[in-house]
PDB file of C-alpha atoms in Angstrom:
ATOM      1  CA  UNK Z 290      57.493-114.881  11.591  1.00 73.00           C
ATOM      2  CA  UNK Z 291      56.018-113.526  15.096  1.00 83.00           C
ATOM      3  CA  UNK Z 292      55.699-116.829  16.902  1.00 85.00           C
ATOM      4  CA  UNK Z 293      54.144-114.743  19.877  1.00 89.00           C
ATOM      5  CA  UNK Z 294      51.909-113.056  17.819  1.00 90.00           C
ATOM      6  CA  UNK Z 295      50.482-116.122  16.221  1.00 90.00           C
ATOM      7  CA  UNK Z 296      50.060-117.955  19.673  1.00 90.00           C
ATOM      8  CA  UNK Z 297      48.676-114.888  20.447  1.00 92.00           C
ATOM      9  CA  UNK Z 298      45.917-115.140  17.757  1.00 91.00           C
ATOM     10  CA  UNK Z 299      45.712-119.022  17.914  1.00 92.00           C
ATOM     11  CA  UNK Z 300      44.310-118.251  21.582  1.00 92.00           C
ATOM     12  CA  UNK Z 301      41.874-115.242  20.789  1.00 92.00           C
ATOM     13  CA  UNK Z 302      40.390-117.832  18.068  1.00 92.00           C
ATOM     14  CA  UNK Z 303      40.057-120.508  20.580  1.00 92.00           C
ATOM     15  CA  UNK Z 304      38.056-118.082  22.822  1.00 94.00           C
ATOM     16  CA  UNK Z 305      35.848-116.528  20.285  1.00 91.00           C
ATOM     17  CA  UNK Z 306      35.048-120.670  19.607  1.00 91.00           C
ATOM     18  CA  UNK Z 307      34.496-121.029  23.487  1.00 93.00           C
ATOM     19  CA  UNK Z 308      36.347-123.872  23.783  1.00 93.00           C
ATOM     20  CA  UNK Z 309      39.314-124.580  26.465  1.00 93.00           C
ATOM     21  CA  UNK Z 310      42.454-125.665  25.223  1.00 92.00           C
ATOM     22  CA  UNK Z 311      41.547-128.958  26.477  1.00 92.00           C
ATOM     23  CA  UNK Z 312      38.680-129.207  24.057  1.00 93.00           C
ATOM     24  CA  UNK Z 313      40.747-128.091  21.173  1.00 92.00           C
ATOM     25  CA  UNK Z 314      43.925-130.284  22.017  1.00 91.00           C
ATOM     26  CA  UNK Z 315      41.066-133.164  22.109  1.00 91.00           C
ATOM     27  CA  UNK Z 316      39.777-132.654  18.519  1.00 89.00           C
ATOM     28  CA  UNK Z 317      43.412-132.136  17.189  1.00 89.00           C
ATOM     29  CA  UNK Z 318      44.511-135.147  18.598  1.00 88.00           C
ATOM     30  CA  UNK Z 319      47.507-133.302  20.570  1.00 90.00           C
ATOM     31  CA  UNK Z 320      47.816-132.377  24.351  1.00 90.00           C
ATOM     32  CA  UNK Z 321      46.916-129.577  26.236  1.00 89.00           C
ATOM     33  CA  UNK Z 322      50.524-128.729  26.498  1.00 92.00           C
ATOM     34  CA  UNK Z 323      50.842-128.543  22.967  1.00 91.00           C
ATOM     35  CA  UNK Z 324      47.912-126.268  22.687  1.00 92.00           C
ATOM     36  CA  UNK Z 325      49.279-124.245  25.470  1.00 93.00           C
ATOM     37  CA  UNK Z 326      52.494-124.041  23.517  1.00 91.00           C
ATOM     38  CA  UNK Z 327      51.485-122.696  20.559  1.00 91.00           C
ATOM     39  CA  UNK Z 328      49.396-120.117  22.042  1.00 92.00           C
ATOM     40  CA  UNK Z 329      52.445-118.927  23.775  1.00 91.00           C
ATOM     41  CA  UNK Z 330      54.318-119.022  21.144  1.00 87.00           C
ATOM     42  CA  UNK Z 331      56.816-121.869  22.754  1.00 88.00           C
ATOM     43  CA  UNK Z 332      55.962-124.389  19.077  1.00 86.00           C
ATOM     44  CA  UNK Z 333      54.101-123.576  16.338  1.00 86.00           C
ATOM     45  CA  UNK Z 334      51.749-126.047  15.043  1.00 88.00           C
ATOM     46  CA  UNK Z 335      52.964-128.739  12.010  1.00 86.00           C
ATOM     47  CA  UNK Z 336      51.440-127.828   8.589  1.00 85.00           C
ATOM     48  CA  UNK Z 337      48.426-130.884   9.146  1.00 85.00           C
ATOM     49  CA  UNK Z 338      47.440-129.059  12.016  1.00 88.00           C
ATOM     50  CA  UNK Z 339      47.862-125.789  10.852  1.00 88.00           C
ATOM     51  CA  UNK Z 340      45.507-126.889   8.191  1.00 88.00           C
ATOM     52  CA  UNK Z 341      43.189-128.434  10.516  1.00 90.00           C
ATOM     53  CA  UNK Z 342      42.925-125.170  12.825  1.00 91.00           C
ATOM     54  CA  UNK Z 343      42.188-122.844   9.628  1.00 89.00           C
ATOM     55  CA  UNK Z 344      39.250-125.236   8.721  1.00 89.00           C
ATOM     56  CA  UNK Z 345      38.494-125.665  12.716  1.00 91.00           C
ATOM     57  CA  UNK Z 346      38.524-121.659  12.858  1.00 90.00           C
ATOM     58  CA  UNK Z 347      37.169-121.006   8.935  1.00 88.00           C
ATOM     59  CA  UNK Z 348      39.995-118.446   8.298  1.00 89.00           C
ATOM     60  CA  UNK Z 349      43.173-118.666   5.809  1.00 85.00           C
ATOM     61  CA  UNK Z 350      46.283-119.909   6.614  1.00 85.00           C
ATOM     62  CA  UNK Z 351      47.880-116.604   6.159  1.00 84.00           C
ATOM     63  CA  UNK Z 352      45.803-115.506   8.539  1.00 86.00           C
ATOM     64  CA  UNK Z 353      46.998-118.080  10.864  1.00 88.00           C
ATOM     65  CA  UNK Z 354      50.745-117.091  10.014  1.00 87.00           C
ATOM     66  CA  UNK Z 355      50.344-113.287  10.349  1.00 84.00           C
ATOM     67  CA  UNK Z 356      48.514-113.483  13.727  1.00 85.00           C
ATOM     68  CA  UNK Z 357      45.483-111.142  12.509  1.00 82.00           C
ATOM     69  CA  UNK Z 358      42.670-111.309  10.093  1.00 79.00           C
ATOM     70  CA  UNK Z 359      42.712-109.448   6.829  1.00 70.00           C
ATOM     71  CA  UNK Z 360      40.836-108.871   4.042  1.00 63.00           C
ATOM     72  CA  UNK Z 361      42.299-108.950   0.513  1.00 51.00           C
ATOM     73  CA  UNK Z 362      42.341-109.478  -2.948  1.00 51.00           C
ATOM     74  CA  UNK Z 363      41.583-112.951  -3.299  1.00 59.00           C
ATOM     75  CA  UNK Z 364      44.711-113.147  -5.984  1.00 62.00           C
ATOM     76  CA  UNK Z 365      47.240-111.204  -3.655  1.00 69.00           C
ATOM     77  CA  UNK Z 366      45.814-113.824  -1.170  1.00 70.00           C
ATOM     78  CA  UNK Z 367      46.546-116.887  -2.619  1.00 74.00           C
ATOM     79  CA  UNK Z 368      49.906-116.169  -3.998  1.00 74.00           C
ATOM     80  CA  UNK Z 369      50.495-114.641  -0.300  1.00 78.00           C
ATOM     81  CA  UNK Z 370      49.154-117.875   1.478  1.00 78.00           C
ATOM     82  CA  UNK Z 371      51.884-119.651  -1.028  1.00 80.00           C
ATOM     83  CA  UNK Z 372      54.941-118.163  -0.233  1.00 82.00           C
ATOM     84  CA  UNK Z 373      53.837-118.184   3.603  1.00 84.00           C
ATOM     85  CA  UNK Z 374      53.202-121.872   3.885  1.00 81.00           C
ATOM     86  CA  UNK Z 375      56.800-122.369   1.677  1.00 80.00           C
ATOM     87  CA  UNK Z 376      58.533-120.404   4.321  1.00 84.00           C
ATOM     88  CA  UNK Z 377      56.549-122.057   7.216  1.00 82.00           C
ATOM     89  CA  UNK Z 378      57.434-125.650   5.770  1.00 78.00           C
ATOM     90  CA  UNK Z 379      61.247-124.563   4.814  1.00 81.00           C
ATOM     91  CA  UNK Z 380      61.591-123.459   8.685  1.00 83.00           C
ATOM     92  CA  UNK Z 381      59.932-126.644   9.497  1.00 78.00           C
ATOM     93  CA  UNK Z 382      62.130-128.685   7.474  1.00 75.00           C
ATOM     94  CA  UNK Z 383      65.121-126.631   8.572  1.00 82.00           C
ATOM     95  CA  UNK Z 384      64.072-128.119  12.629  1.00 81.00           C
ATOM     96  CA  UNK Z 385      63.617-131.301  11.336  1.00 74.00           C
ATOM     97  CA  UNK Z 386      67.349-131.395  10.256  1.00 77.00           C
ATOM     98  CA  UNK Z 387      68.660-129.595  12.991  1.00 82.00           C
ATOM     99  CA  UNK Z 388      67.204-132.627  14.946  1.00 77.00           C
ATOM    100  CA  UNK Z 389      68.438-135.179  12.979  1.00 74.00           C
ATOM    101  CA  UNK Z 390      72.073-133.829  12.368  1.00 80.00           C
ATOM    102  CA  UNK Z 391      72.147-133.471  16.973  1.00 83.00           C
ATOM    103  CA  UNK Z 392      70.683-137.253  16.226  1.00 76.00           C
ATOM    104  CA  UNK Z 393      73.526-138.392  14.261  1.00 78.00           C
ATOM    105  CA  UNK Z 394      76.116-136.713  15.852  1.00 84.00           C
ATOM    106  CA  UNK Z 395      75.095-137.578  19.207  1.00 81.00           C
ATOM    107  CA  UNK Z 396      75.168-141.808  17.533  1.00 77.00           C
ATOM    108  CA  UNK Z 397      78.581-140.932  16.210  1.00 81.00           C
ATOM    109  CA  UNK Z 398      79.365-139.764  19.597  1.00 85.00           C
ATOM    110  CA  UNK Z 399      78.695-142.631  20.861  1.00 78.00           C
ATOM    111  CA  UNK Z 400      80.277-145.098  18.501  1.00 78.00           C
ATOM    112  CA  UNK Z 401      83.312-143.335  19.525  1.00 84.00           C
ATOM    113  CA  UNK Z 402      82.649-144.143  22.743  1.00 78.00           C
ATOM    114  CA  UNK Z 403      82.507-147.843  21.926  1.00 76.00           C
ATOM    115  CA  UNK Z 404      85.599-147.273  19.881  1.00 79.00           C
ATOM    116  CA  UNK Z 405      87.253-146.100  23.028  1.00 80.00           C
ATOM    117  CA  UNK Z 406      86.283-149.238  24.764  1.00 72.00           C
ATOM    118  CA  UNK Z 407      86.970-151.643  21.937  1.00 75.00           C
ATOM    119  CA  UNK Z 408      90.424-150.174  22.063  1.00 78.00           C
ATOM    120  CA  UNK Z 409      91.338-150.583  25.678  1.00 75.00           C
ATOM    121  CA  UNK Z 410      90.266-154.355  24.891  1.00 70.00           C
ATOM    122  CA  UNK Z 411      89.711-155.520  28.231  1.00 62.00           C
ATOM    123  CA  UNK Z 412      90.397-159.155  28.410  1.00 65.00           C
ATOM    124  CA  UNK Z 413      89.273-161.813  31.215  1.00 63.00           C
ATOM    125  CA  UNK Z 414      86.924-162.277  33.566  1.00 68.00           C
ATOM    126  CA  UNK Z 415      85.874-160.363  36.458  1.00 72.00           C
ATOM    127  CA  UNK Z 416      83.639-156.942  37.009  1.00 76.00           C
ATOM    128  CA  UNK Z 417      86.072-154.622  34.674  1.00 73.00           C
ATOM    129  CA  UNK Z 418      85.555-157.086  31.694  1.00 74.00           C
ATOM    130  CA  UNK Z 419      81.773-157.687  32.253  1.00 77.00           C
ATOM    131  CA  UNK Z 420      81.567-154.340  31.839  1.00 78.00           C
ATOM    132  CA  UNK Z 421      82.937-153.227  29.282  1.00 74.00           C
ATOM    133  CA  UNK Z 422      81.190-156.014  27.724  1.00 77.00           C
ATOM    134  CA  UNK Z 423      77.620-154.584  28.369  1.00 81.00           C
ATOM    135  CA  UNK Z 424      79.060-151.122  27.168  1.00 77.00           C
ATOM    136  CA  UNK Z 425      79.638-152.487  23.941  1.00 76.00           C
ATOM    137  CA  UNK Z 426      76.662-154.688  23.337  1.00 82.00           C
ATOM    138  CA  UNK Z 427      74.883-151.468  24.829  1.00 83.00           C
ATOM    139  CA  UNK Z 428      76.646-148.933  22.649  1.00 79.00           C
ATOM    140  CA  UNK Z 429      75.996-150.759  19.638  1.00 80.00           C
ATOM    141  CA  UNK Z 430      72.230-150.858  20.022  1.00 84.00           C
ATOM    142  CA  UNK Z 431      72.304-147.692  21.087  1.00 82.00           C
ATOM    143  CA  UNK Z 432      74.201-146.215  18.306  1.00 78.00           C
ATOM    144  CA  UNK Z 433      72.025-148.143  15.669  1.00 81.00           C
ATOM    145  CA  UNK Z 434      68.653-146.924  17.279  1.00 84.00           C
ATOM    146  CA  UNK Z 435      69.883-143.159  17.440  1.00 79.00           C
ATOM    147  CA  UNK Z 436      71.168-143.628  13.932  1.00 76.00           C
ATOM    148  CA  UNK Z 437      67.797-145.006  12.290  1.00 81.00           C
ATOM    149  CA  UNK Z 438      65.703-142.108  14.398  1.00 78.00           C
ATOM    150  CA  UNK Z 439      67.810-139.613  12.836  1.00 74.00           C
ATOM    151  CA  UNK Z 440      67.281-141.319   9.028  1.00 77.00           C
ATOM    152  CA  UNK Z 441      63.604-140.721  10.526  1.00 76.00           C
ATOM    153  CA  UNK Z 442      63.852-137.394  11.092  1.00 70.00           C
ATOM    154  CA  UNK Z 443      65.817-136.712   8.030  1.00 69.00           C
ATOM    155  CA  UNK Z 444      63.596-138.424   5.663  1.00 73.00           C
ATOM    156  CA  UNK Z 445      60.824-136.792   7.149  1.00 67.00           C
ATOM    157  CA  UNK Z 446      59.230-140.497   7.562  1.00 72.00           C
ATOM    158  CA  UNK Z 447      58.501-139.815  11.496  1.00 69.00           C
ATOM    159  CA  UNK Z 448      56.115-136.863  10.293  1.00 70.00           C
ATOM    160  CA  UNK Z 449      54.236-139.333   8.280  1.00 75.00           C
ATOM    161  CA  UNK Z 450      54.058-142.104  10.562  1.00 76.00           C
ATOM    162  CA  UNK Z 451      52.880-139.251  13.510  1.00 75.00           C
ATOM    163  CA  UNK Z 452      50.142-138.421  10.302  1.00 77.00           C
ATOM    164  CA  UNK Z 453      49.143-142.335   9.876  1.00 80.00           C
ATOM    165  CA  UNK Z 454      48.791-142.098  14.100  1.00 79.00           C
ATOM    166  CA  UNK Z 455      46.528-139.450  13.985  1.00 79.00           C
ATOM    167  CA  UNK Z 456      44.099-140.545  11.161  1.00 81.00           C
ATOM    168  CA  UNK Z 457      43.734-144.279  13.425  1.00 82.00           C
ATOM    169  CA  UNK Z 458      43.073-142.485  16.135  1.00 80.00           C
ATOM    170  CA  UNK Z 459      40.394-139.546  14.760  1.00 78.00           C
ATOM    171  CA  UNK Z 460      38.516-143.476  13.280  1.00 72.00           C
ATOM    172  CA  UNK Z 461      38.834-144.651  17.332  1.00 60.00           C
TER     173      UNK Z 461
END
């Protein structure tokens, strides 16, 4: 998949509209960052949007993925479209992973850490012991909220909570 050829296309659409990416990242609910991302080819779109923009810009979603317009057999098409937006979501899902597993490592990481501090069991009073007091108490919230953002990311629950977000705000 040509991410710079599909930015590519995702911008020549948004001129043919005349709209600036300001006016498209307003009716998607995104920045204009994120629009200028995916028309350089930086991010590609999530599959709501990318559903979104091929109703916004009345073409296919193959379309979309290939960068270019085409014209088809409508059968060809759809089966086409299938196995396009199954490899778009498995790369999508393979990101969302990759996140999660740097998530969870970077929370074990860190338990370790607190591990390491547990261990040199710093007894007393004074600055040394304060501190390593706050590391822990700090660690261990840390640990926990890096832990349940990777179960996010994993589960894919953060996509549909972004998804909830989005229909609130397009009612606002």
């Amino acid at each position: 998949m040509d991410t710079k050829k599909i930015g590519k296309f995702l911008k020549e659409l948004r001129k043919d509209k005349g709209i600036t990416q300001e006016q498209l990242a307003e009716y998607m609910h995104v920045s204009g960052r994120t629009v200028s991302r995916w028309e350089t080819g930086m991010n590609l779109p999530d599959i709501t949007i990318l559903i979104e923009l091929s109703d916004f810009y009345e073409i296919s979603i193959r379309e979309i993925l290939d960068g270019e317009r085409e014209e088809q057999n409508m059968e060809q098409e759809k089966a086409e479209t299938i196995l396009k937006v199954a490899e778009y979501s498995q790369e999508e899902n393979k990101r969302i992973i990759s996140r999660g597993r740097i998530l969870f490592i970077f929370g074990f990481i860190v338990s370790l850490v607190n591990l390491i501090v547990e261990w040199l069991d710093l007894e007393g009073e004074g600055a040394w012991y304060n501190l390593a007091d706050f590391i822990r108490g700090f660690i261990d919230g840390f640990a926990l909220v890096i832990m349940l953002i990777g179960v996010l990311y994993t589960s894919n629950r953060l996509g549909k909570i972004e998804e909830i977000k989005r229909k609130i705000l397009k009612k606002a």
